[in-house]
């Protein structure tokens, strides 16, 4: 972002489509998005802020010391993380696929999304980074990780081998992707996704890892992500450059957040101390997570 530019983007709904049984595809456009460049990563994620009750648009953010945020606003609009499923810079349009799970500010908004409505987007980030020595990839996702998984597969180079394990609610949630790479699929239908226990952990364990150097990317429920991360880190001896295993959402998040409040300060202090010691973000996240696990979170 260059100096003088706003650090957020208003995004106006220009199209809504029921993509699959539980996935709503919303296309955003408008004059702000015409200057959105993206960060060029296939799991590019952006924070989406929704209008507060009775308003048609979220308020603008302001900048303090280089940080764009709702500084000085008590009633901060609700914001949630979503993947930029597709970016069409020429048309100034950006696509987000929302999993319409039960409840939730974002899922409820997606169910009623209509052309002309406005949200605010901020802070694009990404995690998926494949080292140059990688010969195969294992891509694992539930409904929330499916948009990123689709974009990752579409952007894989010719010659890359990948295996995708995807957990969806119904057969009608299966998607297909065009790709230059060689990709095999294992669709798991009717589990996880807030409906019942996830089988992703077991599916990953039963997959026979190919020969050669691999890279693992996982996006799904936080408790599953912890189990899968431990499996690759401890049982399979992966080094941290060769996996990104991320919790995209948390089951019963209300209870979890209530308990987390008690440990938040200490956990963040630990995270920051690891970063200040010159170690990576991923190492800091590992220590952060280990501390939360120790206190039963
Ligand atoms: C980097 C990143 C990228 C993401 N990309 C996408 C994306 O492209 N598409 C997408 O649909 N989601 C995506 N997510 C997940 C999304 O941010 C969460 O599911 C978010 O909690 C949804 O917000 P909400 O307001 O609907 O529900 P919340 O208000 O957060 O939660 C309300 C209730 O619903 C439960 N809940 C939350 N999410 C789910 C879920 N997925 N399934 C079942 N129950 C749930 C909570 O436990 C809570 O009880 C992404 C998350 C991250 C971190």
mmCIF file of C-alpha atoms and ligand atoms in Angstrom:
data_model
loop_
_atom_site.group_PDB
_atom_site.id
_atom_site.type_symbol
_atom_site.label_atom_id
_atom_site.label_comp_id
_atom_site.label_asym_id
_atom_site.label_seq_id
_atom_site.Cartn_x
_atom_site.Cartn_y
_atom_site.Cartn_z
ATOM 1 C CA UNK A 1 0.000 0.000 0.000
ATOM 2 C CA UNK A 2 1.475 3.377 -0.908
ATOM 3 C CA UNK A 3 1.492 6.400 1.365
ATOM 4 C CA UNK A 4 -1.780 8.311 1.528
ATOM 5 C CA UNK A 5 -3.806 5.257 0.520
ATOM 6 C CA UNK A 6 -6.612 4.004 2.700
ATOM 7 C CA UNK A 7 -5.808 0.785 4.572
ATOM 8 C CA UNK A 8 -9.249 -0.712 3.988
ATOM 9 C CA UNK A 9 -11.615 -1.310 1.093
ATOM 10 C CA UNK A 10 -15.355 -0.880 0.861
ATOM 11 C CA UNK A 11 -16.747 -3.767 -1.144
ATOM 12 C CA UNK A 12 -20.212 -3.674 -2.713
ATOM 13 C CA UNK A 13 -22.099 -6.853 -3.531
ATOM 14 C CA UNK A 14 -22.447 -7.141 -7.320
ATOM 15 C CA UNK A 15 -23.458 -10.830 -7.532
ATOM 16 C CA UNK A 16 -24.716 -13.676 -5.338
ATOM 17 C CA UNK A 17 -24.843 -17.327 -6.343
ATOM 18 C CA UNK A 18 -25.724 -20.535 -4.452
ATOM 19 C CA UNK A 19 -22.511 -22.301 -5.511
ATOM 20 C CA UNK A 20 -23.173 -25.681 -3.853
ATOM 21 C CA UNK A 21 -25.670 -26.931 -1.252
ATOM 22 C CA UNK A 22 -23.998 -25.068 1.642
ATOM 23 C CA UNK A 23 -21.730 -22.572 -0.109
ATOM 24 C CA UNK A 24 -22.805 -19.052 -1.064
ATOM 25 C CA UNK A 25 -20.587 -17.271 -3.573
ATOM 26 C CA UNK A 26 -20.596 -13.485 -3.302
ATOM 27 C CA UNK A 27 -18.912 -11.253 -5.872
ATOM 28 C CA UNK A 28 -17.848 -7.811 -4.679
ATOM 29 C CA UNK A 29 -17.000 -4.727 -6.742
ATOM 30 C CA UNK A 30 -17.186 -0.942 -6.444
ATOM 31 C CA UNK A 31 -14.713 1.895 -6.745
ATOM 32 C CA UNK A 32 -12.609 0.949 -3.706
ATOM 33 C CA UNK A 33 -11.987 -2.558 -5.013
ATOM 34 C CA UNK A 34 -10.638 -1.181 -8.285
ATOM 35 C CA UNK A 35 -7.413 -0.397 -6.379
ATOM 36 C CA UNK A 36 -7.230 -3.752 -4.527
ATOM 37 C CA UNK A 37 -4.073 -5.477 -5.766
ATOM 38 C CA UNK A 38 -4.084 -8.604 -3.632
ATOM 39 C CA UNK A 39 -1.017 -10.326 -2.245
ATOM 40 C CA UNK A 40 -0.805 -13.012 -4.901
ATOM 41 C CA UNK A 41 -1.056 -15.991 -2.557
ATOM 42 C CA UNK A 42 -3.721 -18.620 -3.224
ATOM 43 C CA UNK A 43 -4.859 -18.732 0.422
ATOM 44 C CA UNK A 44 -5.091 -14.936 0.534
ATOM 45 C CA UNK A 45 -7.371 -14.152 3.444
ATOM 46 C CA UNK A 46 -9.044 -10.857 4.229
ATOM 47 C CA UNK A 47 -10.970 -9.645 7.269
ATOM 48 C CA UNK A 48 -14.576 -8.862 6.300
ATOM 49 C CA UNK A 49 -16.415 -6.348 8.497
ATOM 50 C CA UNK A 50 -20.206 -6.248 8.443
ATOM 51 C CA UNK A 51 -22.600 -3.312 9.011
ATOM 52 C CA UNK A 52 -23.711 -2.795 12.594
ATOM 53 C CA UNK A 53 -27.394 -3.142 13.485
ATOM 54 C CA UNK A 54 -29.525 -0.557 11.686
ATOM 55 C CA UNK A 55 -26.688 0.614 9.401
ATOM 56 C CA UNK A 56 -26.184 -0.107 5.699
ATOM 57 C CA UNK A 57 -22.377 0.173 5.752
ATOM 58 C CA UNK A 58 -19.636 -0.448 8.334
ATOM 59 C CA UNK A 59 -17.974 2.810 9.442
ATOM 60 C CA UNK A 60 -14.570 3.625 7.890
ATOM 61 C CA UNK A 61 -11.357 2.656 9.693
ATOM 62 C CA UNK A 62 -8.759 5.240 10.654
ATOM 63 C CA UNK A 63 -4.979 5.085 10.843
ATOM 64 C CA UNK A 64 -2.946 5.559 14.030
ATOM 65 C CA UNK A 65 0.834 4.986 13.902
ATOM 66 C CA UNK A 66 0.513 3.031 10.673
ATOM 67 C CA UNK A 67 -2.235 0.754 11.999
ATOM 68 C CA UNK A 68 -5.643 0.844 10.308
ATOM 69 C CA UNK A 69 -8.382 -0.064 12.778
ATOM 70 C CA UNK A 70 -11.548 1.110 14.486
ATOM 71 C CA UNK A 71 -9.544 3.337 16.817
ATOM 72 C CA UNK A 72 -11.680 5.064 19.423
ATOM 73 C CA UNK A 73 -14.876 3.269 18.363
ATOM 74 C CA UNK A 74 -16.541 1.362 21.183
ATOM 75 C CA UNK A 75 -19.055 -0.571 19.118
ATOM 76 C CA UNK A 76 -16.547 -2.156 16.691
ATOM 77 C CA UNK A 77 -18.328 -3.858 13.759
ATOM 78 C CA UNK A 78 -18.127 -7.657 13.666
ATOM 79 C CA UNK A 79 -15.301 -8.901 11.450
ATOM 80 C CA UNK A 80 -14.468 -12.435 10.239
ATOM 81 C CA UNK A 81 -11.694 -13.966 8.122
ATOM 82 C CA UNK A 82 -12.514 -15.043 4.560
ATOM 83 C CA UNK A 83 -10.492 -16.235 1.594
ATOM 84 C CA UNK A 84 -10.262 -14.287 -1.637
ATOM 85 C CA UNK A 85 -11.427 -17.172 -3.803
ATOM 86 C CA UNK A 86 -10.857 -15.260 -7.021
ATOM 87 C CA UNK A 87 -9.557 -11.816 -7.874
ATOM 88 C CA UNK A 88 -10.354 -10.172 -11.193
ATOM 89 C CA UNK A 89 -8.253 -7.008 -11.081
ATOM 90 C CA UNK A 90 -9.237 -5.932 -14.618
ATOM 91 C CA UNK A 91 -12.909 -5.886 -13.612
ATOM 92 C CA UNK A 92 -12.167 -4.655 -10.068
ATOM 93 C CA UNK A 93 -14.026 -7.658 -8.653
ATOM 94 C CA UNK A 94 -13.284 -10.087 -5.851
ATOM 95 C CA UNK A 95 -15.087 -13.357 -5.021
ATOM 96 C CA UNK A 96 -15.645 -14.858 -1.566
ATOM 97 C CA UNK A 97 -17.276 -18.248 -0.907
ATOM 98 C CA UNK A 98 -19.134 -18.313 2.422
ATOM 99 C CA UNK A 99 -19.959 -21.626 4.112
ATOM 100 C CA UNK A 100 -23.535 -21.115 5.327
ATOM 101 C CA UNK A 101 -23.258 -22.930 8.671
ATOM 102 C CA UNK A 102 -25.890 -22.499 11.394
ATOM 103 C CA UNK A 103 -25.713 -19.184 13.282
ATOM 104 C CA UNK A 104 -22.826 -16.728 13.127
ATOM 105 C CA UNK A 105 -22.723 -13.114 11.981
ATOM 106 C CA UNK A 106 -20.912 -13.868 8.724
ATOM 107 C CA UNK A 107 -22.845 -16.998 7.736
ATOM 108 C CA UNK A 108 -26.145 -15.257 8.508
ATOM 109 C CA UNK A 109 -25.071 -12.247 6.449
ATOM 110 C CA UNK A 110 -24.092 -14.494 3.528
ATOM 111 C CA UNK A 111 -27.484 -16.206 3.521
ATOM 112 C CA UNK A 112 -29.256 -12.890 2.976
ATOM 113 C CA UNK A 113 -26.592 -11.204 0.789
ATOM 114 C CA UNK A 114 -28.120 -9.061 -1.941
ATOM 115 C CA UNK A 115 -26.700 -6.937 -4.731
ATOM 116 C CA UNK A 116 -26.039 -3.387 -3.502
ATOM 117 C CA UNK A 117 -25.093 -4.294 0.102
ATOM 118 C CA UNK A 118 -21.744 -3.140 1.455
ATOM 119 C CA UNK A 119 -19.030 -4.649 3.692
ATOM 120 C CA UNK A 120 -15.506 -3.482 4.543
ATOM 121 C CA UNK A 121 -12.359 -5.512 3.799
ATOM 122 C CA UNK A 122 -8.965 -5.157 5.516
ATOM 123 C CA UNK A 123 -5.611 -6.810 6.215
ATOM 124 C CA UNK A 124 -4.926 -9.360 3.463
ATOM 125 C CA UNK A 125 -2.661 -12.152 4.771
ATOM 126 C CA UNK A 126 -1.539 -15.635 3.742
ATOM 127 C CA UNK A 127 0.250 -18.712 5.054
ATOM 128 C CA UNK A 128 0.607 -21.167 2.157
ATOM 129 C CA UNK A 129 4.287 -21.101 1.150
ATOM 130 C CA UNK A 130 5.818 -24.030 -0.676
ATOM 131 C CA UNK A 131 9.617 -24.422 -0.432
ATOM 132 C CA UNK A 132 11.445 -24.945 -3.728
ATOM 133 C CA UNK A 133 12.447 -28.545 -2.903
ATOM 134 C CA UNK A 134 8.872 -29.829 -2.642
ATOM 135 C CA UNK A 135 7.881 -32.750 -4.918
ATOM 136 C CA UNK A 136 4.347 -33.419 -3.678
ATOM 137 C CA UNK A 137 1.658 -31.661 -1.672
ATOM 138 C CA UNK A 138 -1.046 -32.874 0.676
ATOM 139 C CA UNK A 139 -3.945 -30.402 0.836
ATOM 140 C CA UNK A 140 -6.571 -30.914 3.528
ATOM 141 C CA UNK A 141 -9.682 -28.838 4.154
ATOM 142 C CA UNK A 142 -13.223 -28.738 5.443
ATOM 143 C CA UNK A 143 -15.923 -26.418 4.037
ATOM 144 C CA UNK A 144 -14.133 -23.297 5.342
ATOM 145 C CA UNK A 145 -10.812 -24.281 3.759
ATOM 146 C CA UNK A 146 -12.395 -25.338 0.495
ATOM 147 C CA UNK A 147 -12.237 -21.868 -1.141
ATOM 148 C CA UNK A 148 -8.478 -21.642 -0.475
ATOM 149 C CA UNK A 149 -7.952 -25.274 -1.451
ATOM 150 C CA UNK A 150 -9.731 -24.628 -4.765
ATOM 151 C CA UNK A 151 -7.567 -21.615 -5.515
ATOM 152 C CA UNK A 152 -4.398 -23.466 -4.485
ATOM 153 C CA UNK A 153 -5.226 -26.354 -6.822
ATOM 154 C CA UNK A 154 -6.108 -24.035 -9.705
ATOM 155 C CA UNK A 155 -2.780 -22.239 -9.305
ATOM 156 C CA UNK A 156 -0.553 -25.333 -8.933
ATOM 157 C CA UNK A 157 2.115 -25.528 -11.614
ATOM 158 C CA UNK A 158 2.221 -28.260 -14.248
ATOM 159 C CA UNK A 159 4.262 -31.202 -13.002
ATOM 160 C CA UNK A 160 3.308 -30.794 -9.336
ATOM 161 C CA UNK A 161 1.631 -33.803 -7.677
ATOM 162 C CA UNK A 162 -1.020 -33.153 -5.051
ATOM 163 C CA UNK A 163 -3.533 -35.149 -3.038
ATOM 164 C CA UNK A 164 -6.594 -33.336 -1.649
ATOM 165 C CA UNK A 165 -8.610 -34.570 1.327
ATOM 166 C CA UNK A 166 -11.798 -32.554 1.695
ATOM 167 C CA UNK A 167 -14.608 -32.914 4.214
ATOM 168 C CA UNK A 168 -17.969 -31.569 3.053
ATOM 169 C CA UNK A 169 -21.473 -31.749 4.467
ATOM 170 C CA UNK A 170 -23.224 -33.286 1.482
ATOM 171 C CA UNK A 171 -22.486 -34.728 -1.942
ATOM 172 C CA UNK A 172 -23.923 -31.471 -3.340
ATOM 173 C CA UNK A 173 -20.991 -29.596 -1.776
ATOM 174 C CA UNK A 174 -18.361 -31.321 -3.906
ATOM 175 C CA UNK A 175 -16.598 -28.973 -6.327
ATOM 176 C CA UNK A 176 -14.292 -29.509 -9.285
ATOM 177 C CA UNK A 177 -11.257 -27.443 -10.209
ATOM 178 C CA UNK A 178 -9.264 -26.858 -13.404
ATOM 179 C CA UNK A 179 -5.548 -27.351 -12.883
ATOM 180 C CA UNK A 180 -2.304 -27.935 -14.746
ATOM 181 C CA UNK A 181 -1.091 -30.194 -11.919
ATOM 182 C CA UNK A 182 -1.734 -33.853 -11.258
ATOM 183 C CA UNK A 183 -4.279 -33.978 -8.410
ATOM 184 C CA UNK A 184 -6.095 -36.876 -6.726
ATOM 185 C CA UNK A 185 -9.102 -36.379 -4.431
ATOM 186 C CA UNK A 186 -10.505 -38.022 -1.317
ATOM 187 C CA UNK A 187 -13.916 -36.453 -0.606
ATOM 188 C CA UNK A 188 -15.270 -37.233 2.865
ATOM 189 C CA UNK A 189 -19.007 -36.601 2.951
ATOM 190 C CA UNK A 190 -21.308 -35.915 5.900
ATOM 191 C CA UNK A 191 -18.866 -35.411 8.781
ATOM 192 C CA UNK A 192 -17.215 -32.472 10.542
ATOM 193 C CA UNK A 193 -18.206 -28.920 9.609
ATOM 194 C CA UNK A 194 -20.027 -28.379 12.900
ATOM 195 C CA UNK A 195 -22.411 -31.243 12.212
ATOM 196 C CA UNK A 196 -20.486 -34.058 13.937
ATOM 197 C CA UNK A 197 -16.886 -35.099 14.612
ATOM 198 C CA UNK A 198 -14.378 -34.504 11.831
ATOM 199 C CA UNK A 199 -12.729 -37.480 10.138
ATOM 200 C CA UNK A 200 -9.926 -35.394 8.615
ATOM 201 C CA UNK A 201 -7.423 -36.483 11.266
ATOM 202 C CA UNK A 202 -8.054 -40.160 10.562
ATOM 203 C CA UNK A 203 -8.113 -39.590 6.768
ATOM 204 C CA UNK A 204 -4.724 -37.895 6.945
ATOM 205 C CA UNK A 205 -3.219 -40.692 9.040
ATOM 206 C CA UNK A 206 -4.440 -43.360 6.638
ATOM 207 C CA UNK A 207 -2.902 -41.587 3.641
ATOM 208 C CA UNK A 208 0.388 -43.161 2.644
ATOM 209 C CA UNK A 209 2.818 -40.307 2.162
ATOM 210 C CA UNK A 210 4.605 -40.440 -1.221
ATOM 211 C CA UNK A 211 8.374 -40.700 -1.530
ATOM 212 C CA UNK A 212 10.322 -37.449 -1.773
ATOM 213 C CA UNK A 213 9.950 -34.051 -0.131
ATOM 214 C CA UNK A 214 6.385 -33.103 0.712
ATOM 215 C CA UNK A 215 4.442 -30.056 1.840
ATOM 216 C CA UNK A 216 1.247 -30.249 3.892
ATOM 217 C CA UNK A 217 -1.427 -27.552 4.024
ATOM 218 C CA UNK A 218 -4.471 -27.943 6.283
ATOM 219 C CA UNK A 219 -7.390 -25.583 6.932
ATOM 220 C CA UNK A 220 -10.243 -26.695 9.158
ATOM 221 C CA UNK A 221 -11.519 -26.761 12.726
ATOM 222 C CA UNK A 222 -8.960 -25.664 15.347
ATOM 223 C CA UNK A 223 -8.996 -28.828 17.501
ATOM 224 C CA UNK A 224 -8.523 -31.026 14.400
ATOM 225 C CA UNK A 225 -5.732 -28.779 13.194
ATOM 226 C CA UNK A 226 -3.893 -29.292 16.488
ATOM 227 C CA UNK A 227 -4.068 -33.083 16.167
ATOM 228 C CA UNK A 228 -2.946 -33.011 12.531
ATOM 229 C CA UNK A 229 -0.103 -30.572 13.297
ATOM 230 C CA UNK A 230 1.199 -32.846 16.056
ATOM 231 C CA UNK A 231 1.034 -35.832 13.716
ATOM 232 C CA UNK A 232 3.220 -34.190 11.064
ATOM 233 C CA UNK A 233 5.524 -32.445 13.502
ATOM 234 C CA UNK A 234 6.083 -35.239 16.019
ATOM 235 C CA UNK A 235 5.137 -38.563 14.349
ATOM 236 C CA UNK A 236 6.279 -37.766 10.805
ATOM 237 C CA UNK A 237 9.133 -35.390 11.676
ATOM 238 C CA UNK A 238 8.181 -32.575 9.310
ATOM 239 C CA UNK A 239 10.123 -29.333 9.753
ATOM 240 C CA UNK A 240 8.087 -26.153 10.071
ATOM 241 C CA UNK A 241 8.881 -24.900 6.573
ATOM 242 C CA UNK A 242 7.128 -27.938 5.088
ATOM 243 C CA UNK A 243 3.661 -27.555 6.552
ATOM 244 C CA UNK A 244 1.097 -24.906 7.301
ATOM 245 C CA UNK A 245 -1.671 -26.367 9.415
ATOM 246 C CA UNK A 246 -4.167 -23.739 10.429
ATOM 247 C CA UNK A 247 -7.377 -23.617 12.451
ATOM 248 C CA UNK A 248 -9.889 -21.691 10.349
ATOM 249 C CA UNK A 249 -12.697 -21.811 12.913
ATOM 250 C CA UNK A 250 -13.488 -23.196 16.322
ATOM 251 C CA UNK A 251 -16.378 -25.395 17.432
ATOM 252 C CA UNK A 252 -18.405 -23.837 20.301
ATOM 253 C CA UNK A 253 -16.266 -20.743 20.035
ATOM 254 C CA UNK A 254 -18.368 -18.819 22.587
ATOM 255 C CA UNK A 255 -17.334 -21.128 25.496
ATOM 256 C CA UNK A 256 -13.752 -21.233 24.274
ATOM 257 C CA UNK A 257 -13.510 -17.426 24.086
ATOM 258 C CA UNK A 258 -14.935 -17.055 27.569
ATOM 259 C CA UNK A 259 -12.139 -19.230 28.982
ATOM 260 C CA UNK A 260 -9.482 -17.764 26.646
ATOM 261 C CA UNK A 261 -10.011 -14.259 28.088
ATOM 262 C CA UNK A 262 -8.280 -15.426 31.269
ATOM 263 C CA UNK A 263 -5.104 -16.535 29.438
ATOM 264 C CA UNK A 264 -5.047 -14.114 26.483
ATOM 265 C CA UNK A 265 -2.534 -11.666 27.992
ATOM 266 C CA UNK A 266 0.004 -14.362 28.908
ATOM 267 C CA UNK A 267 -0.414 -16.208 25.599
ATOM 268 C CA UNK A 268 0.085 -13.039 23.520
ATOM 269 C CA UNK A 269 3.104 -12.040 25.628
ATOM 270 C CA UNK A 270 4.641 -15.454 24.948
ATOM 271 C CA UNK A 271 3.921 -15.133 21.197
ATOM 272 C CA UNK A 272 5.530 -11.676 21.058
ATOM 273 C CA UNK A 273 8.582 -12.800 23.030
ATOM 274 C CA UNK A 274 9.215 -15.606 20.502
ATOM 275 C CA UNK A 275 8.962 -13.122 17.601
ATOM 276 C CA UNK A 276 11.240 -10.652 19.426
ATOM 277 C CA UNK A 277 13.780 -13.455 19.884
ATOM 278 C CA UNK A 278 14.022 -13.563 16.075
ATOM 279 C CA UNK A 279 12.129 -16.824 15.607
ATOM 280 C CA UNK A 280 9.433 -17.314 12.967
ATOM 281 C CA UNK A 281 5.713 -16.589 13.162
ATOM 282 C CA UNK A 282 5.062 -20.305 12.875
ATOM 283 C CA UNK A 283 7.318 -21.098 15.818
ATOM 284 C CA UNK A 284 5.558 -18.389 17.821
ATOM 285 C CA UNK A 285 2.172 -19.913 16.899
ATOM 286 C CA UNK A 286 3.377 -23.338 18.019
ATOM 287 C CA UNK A 287 4.427 -22.041 21.433
ATOM 288 C CA UNK A 288 1.196 -20.048 21.734
ATOM 289 C CA UNK A 289 -0.846 -23.154 20.954
ATOM 290 C CA UNK A 290 1.165 -25.379 23.302
ATOM 291 C CA UNK A 291 0.542 -22.949 26.131
ATOM 292 C CA UNK A 292 -3.216 -22.916 25.430
ATOM 293 C CA UNK A 293 -3.268 -26.694 25.348
ATOM 294 C CA UNK A 294 -1.561 -26.827 28.748
ATOM 295 C CA UNK A 295 -4.423 -24.803 30.260
ATOM 296 C CA UNK A 296 -7.060 -26.977 28.578
ATOM 297 C CA UNK A 297 -7.901 -24.655 25.689
HETATM 298 C C1 LIG B 1 -7.474 -17.598 7.132
HETATM 299 C C2 LIG B 1 -8.955 -17.945 7.165
HETATM 300 C C3 LIG B 1 -9.678 -18.033 5.985
HETATM 301 C C4 LIG B 1 -11.022 -18.398 6.003
HETATM 302 N N1 LIG B 1 -11.712 -18.490 4.814
HETATM 303 C C5 LIG B 1 -13.024 -18.861 4.821
HETATM 304 C C6 LIG B 1 -13.770 -18.931 3.604
HETATM 305 O O1 LIG B 1 -13.270 -18.602 2.513
HETATM 306 N N2 LIG B 1 -15.053 -19.357 3.657
HETATM 307 C C7 LIG B 1 -15.662 -19.703 4.857
HETATM 308 O O2 LIG B 1 -16.841 -20.081 4.855
HETATM 309 N N3 LIG B 1 -14.981 -19.590 6.033
HETATM 310 C C8 LIG B 1 -13.697 -19.174 6.031
HETATM 311 N N4 LIG B 1 -13.012 -19.069 7.221
HETATM 312 C C9 LIG B 1 -13.703 -19.463 8.466
HETATM 313 C C10 LIG B 1 -14.593 -18.354 9.056
HETATM 314 O O3 LIG B 1 -13.804 -17.215 9.347
HETATM 315 C C11 LIG B 1 -15.223 -18.895 10.370
HETATM 316 O O4 LIG B 1 -16.020 -20.028 10.123
HETATM 317 C C12 LIG B 1 -15.996 -17.840 11.111
HETATM 318 O O5 LIG B 1 -16.086 -18.210 12.457
HETATM 319 C C13 LIG B 1 -17.415 -17.654 10.581
HETATM 320 O O6 LIG B 1 -17.984 -16.572 11.269
HETATM 321 P P1 LIG B 1 -19.505 -16.537 11.702
HETATM 322 O O7 LIG B 1 -19.788 -15.124 12.073
HETATM 323 O O8 LIG B 1 -20.347 -17.162 10.643
HETATM 324 O O9 LIG B 1 -19.581 -17.467 12.974
HETATM 325 P P2 LIG B 1 -19.027 -17.070 14.452
HETATM 326 O O10 LIG B 1 -19.770 -15.894 14.967
HETATM 327 O O11 LIG B 1 -17.567 -16.989 14.410
HETATM 328 O O12 LIG B 1 -19.468 -18.339 15.288
HETATM 329 C C14 LIG B 1 -20.833 -18.556 15.662
HETATM 330 C C15 LIG B 1 -21.004 -20.029 16.039
HETATM 331 O O13 LIG B 1 -20.821 -20.807 14.869
HETATM 332 C C16 LIG B 1 -19.746 -21.730 15.054
HETATM 333 N N5 LIG B 1 -19.015 -21.782 13.795
HETATM 334 C C17 LIG B 1 -18.131 -20.879 13.289
HETATM 335 N N6 LIG B 1 -17.660 -21.280 12.105
HETATM 336 C C18 LIG B 1 -18.251 -22.459 11.854
HETATM 337 C C19 LIG B 1 -18.161 -23.369 10.794
HETATM 338 N N7 LIG B 1 -17.380 -23.169 9.749
HETATM 339 N N8 LIG B 1 -18.899 -24.497 10.847
HETATM 340 C C20 LIG B 1 -19.713 -24.751 11.883
HETATM 341 N N9 LIG B 1 -19.849 -23.920 12.941
HETATM 342 C C21 LIG B 1 -19.121 -22.777 12.921
HETATM 343 C C22 LIG B 1 -18.928 -21.224 16.225
HETATM 344 O O14 LIG B 1 -18.302 -22.238 16.958
HETATM 345 C C23 LIG B 1 -19.983 -20.517 17.062
HETATM 346 O O15 LIG B 1 -20.612 -21.452 17.914
HETATM 347 C C24 LIG B 1 -11.673 -18.667 7.233
HETATM 348 C C25 LIG B 1 -10.946 -18.533 8.435
HETATM 349 C C26 LIG B 1 -9.596 -18.196 8.396
HETATM 350 C C27 LIG B 1 -8.836 -18.064 9.699
#
